[in-house]
N, CA and C of each residue as an Amber inpcrd file, in Angstrom:
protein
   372
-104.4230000-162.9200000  36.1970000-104.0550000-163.6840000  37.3740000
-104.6040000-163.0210000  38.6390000-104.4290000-161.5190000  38.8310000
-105.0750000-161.0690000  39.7040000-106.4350000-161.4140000  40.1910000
-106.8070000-161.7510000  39.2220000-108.8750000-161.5660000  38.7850000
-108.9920000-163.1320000  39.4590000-107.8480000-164.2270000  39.4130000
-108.3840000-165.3610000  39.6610000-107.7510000-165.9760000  41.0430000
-106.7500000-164.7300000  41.2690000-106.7410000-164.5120000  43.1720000
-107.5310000-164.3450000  43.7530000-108.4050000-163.4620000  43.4350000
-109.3370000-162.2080000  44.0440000-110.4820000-163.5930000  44.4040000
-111.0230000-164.1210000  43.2570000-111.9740000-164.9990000  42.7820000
-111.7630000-166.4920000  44.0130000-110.3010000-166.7840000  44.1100000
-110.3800000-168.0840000  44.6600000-110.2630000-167.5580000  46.3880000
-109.6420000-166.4720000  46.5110000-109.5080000-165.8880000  48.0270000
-111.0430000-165.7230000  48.5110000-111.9120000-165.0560000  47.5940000
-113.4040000-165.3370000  48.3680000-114.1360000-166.9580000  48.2060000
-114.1440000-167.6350000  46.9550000-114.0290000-168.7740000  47.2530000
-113.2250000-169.4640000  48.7850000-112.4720000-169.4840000  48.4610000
-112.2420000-170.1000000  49.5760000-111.9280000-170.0360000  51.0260000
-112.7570000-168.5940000  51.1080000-113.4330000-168.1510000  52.1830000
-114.6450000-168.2840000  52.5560000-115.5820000-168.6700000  51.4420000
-116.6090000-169.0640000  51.6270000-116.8400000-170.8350000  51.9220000
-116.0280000-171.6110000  51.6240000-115.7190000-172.6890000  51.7460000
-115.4860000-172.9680000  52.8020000-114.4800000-172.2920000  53.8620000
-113.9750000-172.3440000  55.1680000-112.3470000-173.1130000  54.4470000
-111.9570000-172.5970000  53.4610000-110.9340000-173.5950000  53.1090000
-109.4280000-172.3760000  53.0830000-109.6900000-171.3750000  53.6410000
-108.5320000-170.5910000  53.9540000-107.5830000-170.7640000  55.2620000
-106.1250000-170.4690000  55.0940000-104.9680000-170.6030000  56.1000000
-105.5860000-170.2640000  57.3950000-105.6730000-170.7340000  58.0870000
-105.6790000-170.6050000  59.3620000-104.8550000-169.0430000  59.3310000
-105.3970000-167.7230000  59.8510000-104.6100000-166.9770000  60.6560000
-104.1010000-166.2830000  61.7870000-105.5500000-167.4590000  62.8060000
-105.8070000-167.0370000  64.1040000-104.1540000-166.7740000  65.1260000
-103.0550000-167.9110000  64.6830000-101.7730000-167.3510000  65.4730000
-101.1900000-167.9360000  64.8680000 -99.5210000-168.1430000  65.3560000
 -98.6180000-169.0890000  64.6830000 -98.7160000-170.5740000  64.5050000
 -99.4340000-171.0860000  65.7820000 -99.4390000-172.7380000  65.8880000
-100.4700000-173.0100000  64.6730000-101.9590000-172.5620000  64.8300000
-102.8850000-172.7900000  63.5660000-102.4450000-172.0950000  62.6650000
-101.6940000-171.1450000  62.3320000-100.7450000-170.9080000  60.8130000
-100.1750000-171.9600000  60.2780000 -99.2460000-172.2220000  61.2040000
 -98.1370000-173.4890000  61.2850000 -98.5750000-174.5750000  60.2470000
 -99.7810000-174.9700000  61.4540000-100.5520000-175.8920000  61.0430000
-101.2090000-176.0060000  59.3850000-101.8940000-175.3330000  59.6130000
-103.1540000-175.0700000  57.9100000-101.6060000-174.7230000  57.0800000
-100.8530000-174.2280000  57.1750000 -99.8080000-173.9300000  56.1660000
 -98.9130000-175.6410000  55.5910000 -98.6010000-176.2710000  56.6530000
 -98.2240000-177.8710000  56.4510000 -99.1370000-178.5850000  55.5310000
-100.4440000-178.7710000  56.6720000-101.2430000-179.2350000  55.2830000
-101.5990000-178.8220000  54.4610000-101.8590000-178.0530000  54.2550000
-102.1780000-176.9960000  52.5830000-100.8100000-177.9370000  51.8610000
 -99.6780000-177.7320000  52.2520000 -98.3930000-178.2350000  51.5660000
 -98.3450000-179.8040000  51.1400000 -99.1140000-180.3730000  52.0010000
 -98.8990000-181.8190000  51.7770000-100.3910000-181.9880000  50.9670000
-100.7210000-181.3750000  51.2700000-102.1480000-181.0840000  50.0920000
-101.6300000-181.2450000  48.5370000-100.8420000-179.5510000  48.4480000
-100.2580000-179.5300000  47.6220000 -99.5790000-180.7590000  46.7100000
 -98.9650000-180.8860000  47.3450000 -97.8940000-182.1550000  46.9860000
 -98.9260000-183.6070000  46.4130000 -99.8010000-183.9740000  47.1040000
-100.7010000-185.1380000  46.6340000-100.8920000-184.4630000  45.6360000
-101.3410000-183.5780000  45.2090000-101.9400000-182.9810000  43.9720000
-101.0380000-183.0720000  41.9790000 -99.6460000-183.0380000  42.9560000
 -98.7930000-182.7130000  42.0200000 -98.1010000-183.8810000  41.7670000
 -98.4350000-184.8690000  42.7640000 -98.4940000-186.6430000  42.6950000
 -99.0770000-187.2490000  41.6430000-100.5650000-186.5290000  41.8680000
-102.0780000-186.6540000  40.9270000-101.3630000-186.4200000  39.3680000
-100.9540000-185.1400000  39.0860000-100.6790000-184.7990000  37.9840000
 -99.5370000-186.1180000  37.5490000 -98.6930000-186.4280000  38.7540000
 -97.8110000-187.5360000  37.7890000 -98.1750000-188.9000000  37.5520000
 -99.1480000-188.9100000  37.9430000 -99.9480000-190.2010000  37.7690000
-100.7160000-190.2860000  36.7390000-101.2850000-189.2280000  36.0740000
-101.8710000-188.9300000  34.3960000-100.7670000-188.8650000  33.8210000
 -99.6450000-188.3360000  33.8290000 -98.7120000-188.3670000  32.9630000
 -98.2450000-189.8190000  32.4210000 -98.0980000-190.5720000  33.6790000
 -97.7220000-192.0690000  33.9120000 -98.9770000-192.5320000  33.1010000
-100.0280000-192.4000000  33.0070000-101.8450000-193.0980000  32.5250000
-101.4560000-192.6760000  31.4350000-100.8100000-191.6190000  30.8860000
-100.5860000-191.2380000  29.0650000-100.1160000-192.2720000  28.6850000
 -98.6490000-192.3610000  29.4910000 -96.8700000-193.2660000  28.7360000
 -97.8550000-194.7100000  28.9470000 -98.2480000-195.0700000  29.7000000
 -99.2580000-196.2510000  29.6730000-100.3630000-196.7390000  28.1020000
-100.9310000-195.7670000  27.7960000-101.4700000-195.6930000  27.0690000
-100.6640000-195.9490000  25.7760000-100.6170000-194.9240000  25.8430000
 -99.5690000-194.7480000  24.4340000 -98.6580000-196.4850000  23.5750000
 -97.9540000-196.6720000  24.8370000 -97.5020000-197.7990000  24.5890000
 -97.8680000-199.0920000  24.7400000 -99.0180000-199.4240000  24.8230000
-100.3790000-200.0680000  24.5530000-100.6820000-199.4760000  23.2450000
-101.0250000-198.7840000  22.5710000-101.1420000-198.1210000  21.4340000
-100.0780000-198.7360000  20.1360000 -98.9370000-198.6320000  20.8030000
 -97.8380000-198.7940000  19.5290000 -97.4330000-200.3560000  19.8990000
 -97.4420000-201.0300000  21.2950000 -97.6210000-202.8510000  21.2000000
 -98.6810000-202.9180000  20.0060000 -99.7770000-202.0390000  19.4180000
-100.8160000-202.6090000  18.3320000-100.7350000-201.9740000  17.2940000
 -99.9170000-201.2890000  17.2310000 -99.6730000-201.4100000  15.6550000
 -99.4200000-200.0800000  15.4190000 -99.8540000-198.8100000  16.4430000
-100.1180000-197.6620000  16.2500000 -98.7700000-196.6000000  16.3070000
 -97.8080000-195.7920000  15.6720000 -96.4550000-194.8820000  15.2810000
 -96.9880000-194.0340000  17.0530000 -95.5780000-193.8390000  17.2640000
 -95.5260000-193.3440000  18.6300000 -96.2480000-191.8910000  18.5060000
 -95.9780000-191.1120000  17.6430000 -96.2830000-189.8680000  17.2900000
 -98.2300000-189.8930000  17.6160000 -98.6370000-190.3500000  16.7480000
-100.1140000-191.1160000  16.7960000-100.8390000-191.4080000  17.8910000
 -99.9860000-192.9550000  18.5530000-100.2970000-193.1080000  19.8350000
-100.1300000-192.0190000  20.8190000 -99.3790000-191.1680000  21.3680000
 -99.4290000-190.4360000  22.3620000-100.0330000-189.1580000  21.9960000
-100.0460000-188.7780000  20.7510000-101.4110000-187.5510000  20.4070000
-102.8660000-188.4920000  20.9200000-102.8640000-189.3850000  20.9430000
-104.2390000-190.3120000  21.2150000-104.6140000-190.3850000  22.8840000
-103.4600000-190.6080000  23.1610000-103.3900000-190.8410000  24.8430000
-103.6190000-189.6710000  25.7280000-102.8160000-188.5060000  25.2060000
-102.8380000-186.9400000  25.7900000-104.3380000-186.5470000  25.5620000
-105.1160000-187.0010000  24.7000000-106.6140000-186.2140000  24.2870000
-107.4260000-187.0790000  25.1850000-106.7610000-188.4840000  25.9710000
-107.9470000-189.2400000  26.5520000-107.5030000-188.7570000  28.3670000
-106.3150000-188.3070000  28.4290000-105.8740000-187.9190000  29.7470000
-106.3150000-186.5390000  30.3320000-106.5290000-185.5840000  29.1990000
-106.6940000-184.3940000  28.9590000-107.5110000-183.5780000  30.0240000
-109.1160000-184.3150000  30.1840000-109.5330000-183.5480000  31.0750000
-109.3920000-183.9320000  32.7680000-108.5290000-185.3090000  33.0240000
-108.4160000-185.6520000  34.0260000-106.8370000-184.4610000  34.6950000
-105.9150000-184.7050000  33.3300000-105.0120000-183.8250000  33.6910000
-105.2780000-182.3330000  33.9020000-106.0570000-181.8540000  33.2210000
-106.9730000-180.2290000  33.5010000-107.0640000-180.1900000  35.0520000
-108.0500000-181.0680000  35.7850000-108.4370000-181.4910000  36.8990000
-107.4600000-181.1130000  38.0350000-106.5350000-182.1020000  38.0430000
-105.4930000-182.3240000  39.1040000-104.2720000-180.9860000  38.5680000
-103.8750000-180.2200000  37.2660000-103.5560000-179.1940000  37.6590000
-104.3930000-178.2240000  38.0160000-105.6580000-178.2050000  37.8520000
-106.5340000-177.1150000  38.3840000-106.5470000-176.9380000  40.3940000
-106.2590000-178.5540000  40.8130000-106.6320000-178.2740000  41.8420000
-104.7030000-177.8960000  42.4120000-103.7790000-178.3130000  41.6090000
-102.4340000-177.5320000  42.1700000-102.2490000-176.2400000  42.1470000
-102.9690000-175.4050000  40.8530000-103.0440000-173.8380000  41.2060000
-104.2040000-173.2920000  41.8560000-105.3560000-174.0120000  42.5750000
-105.8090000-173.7670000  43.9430000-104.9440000-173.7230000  44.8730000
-104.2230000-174.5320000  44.8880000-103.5930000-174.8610000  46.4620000
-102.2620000-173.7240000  46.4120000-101.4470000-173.3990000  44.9050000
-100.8330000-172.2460000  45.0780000-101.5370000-170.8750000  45.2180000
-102.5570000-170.7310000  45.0180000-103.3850000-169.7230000  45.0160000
-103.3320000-169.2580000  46.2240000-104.1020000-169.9580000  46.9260000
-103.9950000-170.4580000  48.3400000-102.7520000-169.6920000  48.9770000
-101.4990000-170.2610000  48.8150000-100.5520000-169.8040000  49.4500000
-100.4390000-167.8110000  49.6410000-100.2870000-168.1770000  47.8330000
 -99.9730000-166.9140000  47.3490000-100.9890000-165.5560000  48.0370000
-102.1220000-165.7460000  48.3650000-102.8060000-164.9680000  49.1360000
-102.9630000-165.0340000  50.7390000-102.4750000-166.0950000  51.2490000
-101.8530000-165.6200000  52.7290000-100.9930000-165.3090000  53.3140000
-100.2260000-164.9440000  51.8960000 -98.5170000-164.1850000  52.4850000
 -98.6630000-163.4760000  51.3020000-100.1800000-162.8370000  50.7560000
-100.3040000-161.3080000  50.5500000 -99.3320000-161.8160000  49.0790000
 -99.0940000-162.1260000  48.1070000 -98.2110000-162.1730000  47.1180000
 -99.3140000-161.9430000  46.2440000 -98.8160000-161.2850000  45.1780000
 -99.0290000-160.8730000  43.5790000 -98.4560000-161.5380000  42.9410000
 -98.7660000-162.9770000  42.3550000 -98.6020000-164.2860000  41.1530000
 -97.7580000-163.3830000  40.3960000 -99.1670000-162.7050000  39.6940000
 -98.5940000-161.8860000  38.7030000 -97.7870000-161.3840000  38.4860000
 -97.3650000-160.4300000  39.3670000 -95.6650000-159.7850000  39.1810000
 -94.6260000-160.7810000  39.3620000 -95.0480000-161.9910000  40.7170000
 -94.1170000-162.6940000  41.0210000 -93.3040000-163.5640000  40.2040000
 -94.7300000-164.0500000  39.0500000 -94.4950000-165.0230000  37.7110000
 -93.5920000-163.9200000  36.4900000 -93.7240000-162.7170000  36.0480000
 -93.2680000-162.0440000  35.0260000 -91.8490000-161.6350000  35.4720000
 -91.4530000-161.2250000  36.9000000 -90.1640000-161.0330000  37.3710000
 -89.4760000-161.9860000  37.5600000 -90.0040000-163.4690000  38.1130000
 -89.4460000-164.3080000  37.5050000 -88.8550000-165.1540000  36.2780000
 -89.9070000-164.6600000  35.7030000 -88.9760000-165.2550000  34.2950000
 -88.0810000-164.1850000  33.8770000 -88.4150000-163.2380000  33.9050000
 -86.9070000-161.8060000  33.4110000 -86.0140000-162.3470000  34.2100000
 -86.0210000-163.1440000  35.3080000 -85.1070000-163.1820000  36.4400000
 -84.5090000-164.3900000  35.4060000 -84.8800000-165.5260000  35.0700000
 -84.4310000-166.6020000  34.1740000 -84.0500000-166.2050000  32.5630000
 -84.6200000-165.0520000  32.5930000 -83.8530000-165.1000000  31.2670000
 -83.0410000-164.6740000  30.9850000 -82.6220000-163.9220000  32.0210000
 -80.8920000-162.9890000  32.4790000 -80.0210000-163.6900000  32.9470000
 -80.4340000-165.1540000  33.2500000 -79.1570000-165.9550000  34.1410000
 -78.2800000-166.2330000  33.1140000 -77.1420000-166.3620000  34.2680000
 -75.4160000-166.5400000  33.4350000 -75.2380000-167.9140000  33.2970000
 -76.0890000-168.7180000  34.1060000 -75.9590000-170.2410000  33.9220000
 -76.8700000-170.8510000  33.3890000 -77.5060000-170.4810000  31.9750000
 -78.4670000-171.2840000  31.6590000 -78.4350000-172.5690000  30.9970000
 -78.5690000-173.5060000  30.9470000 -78.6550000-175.2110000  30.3240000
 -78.5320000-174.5690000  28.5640000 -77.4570000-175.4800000  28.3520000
 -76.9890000-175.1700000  27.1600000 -77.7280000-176.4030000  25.8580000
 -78.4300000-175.6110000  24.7140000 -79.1780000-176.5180000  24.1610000
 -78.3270000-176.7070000  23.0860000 -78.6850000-178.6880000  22.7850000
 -77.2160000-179.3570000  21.5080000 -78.0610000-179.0280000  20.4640000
């Protein structure tokens, strides 16, 4: 994860596609939209998900076992869905390197952090 901080922070410095850090107002700013960036992105992703359940059930209206149909649908969504999460862990990338964060530790201490909770969703 480090290696693909490092990688997208000069990317997207070379792009001109980094946070604004000239002061607070253009922080402000590039930090909002980056966010609403974000967010279309993660829109994107639910809109392939929605293009699968679409599929799929078009699939089994013809004749095709649900199991079948949506292994069929996920392999035709596949590289569009690659896509639109590729460009949501840009845009966290993004974050994560203008407030200086380490994914990496942040992602592994988080889950120790979830797997110690006292309230976890109880499975039937």
């Amino acid at each position: 994860m480090k290696e693909l901080q490092t990688f997208t922070k000069q990317y997207q410095e070379e792009m001109g596609w980094s946070i604004d850090k000239r002061n607070y107002e253009k922080s402000r700013a590039s930090l909002l939209n980056n966010y609403m960036l974000l967010t279309t992105e993660v829109a994107e992703v639910a809109e392939e998900l929605r293009k699968s359940f679409n599929i799929t059930n078009e699939y089994i209206k013809n004749g095709m076992s649900n199991e079948e149909a949506f292994e069929l649908a996920s392999k035709e969504i596949k590289q569009n869905l690659g896509k639109e999460l590729a460009d949501c862990l840009a845009y966290i990338l993004k974050f994560t390197n203008f407030f200086e964060i380490d994914l990496e530790d942040s992602f592994y201490s988080k889950l120790e952090e979830v797997k110690n909770r006292q309230n976890k969703d109880i499975k039937l």
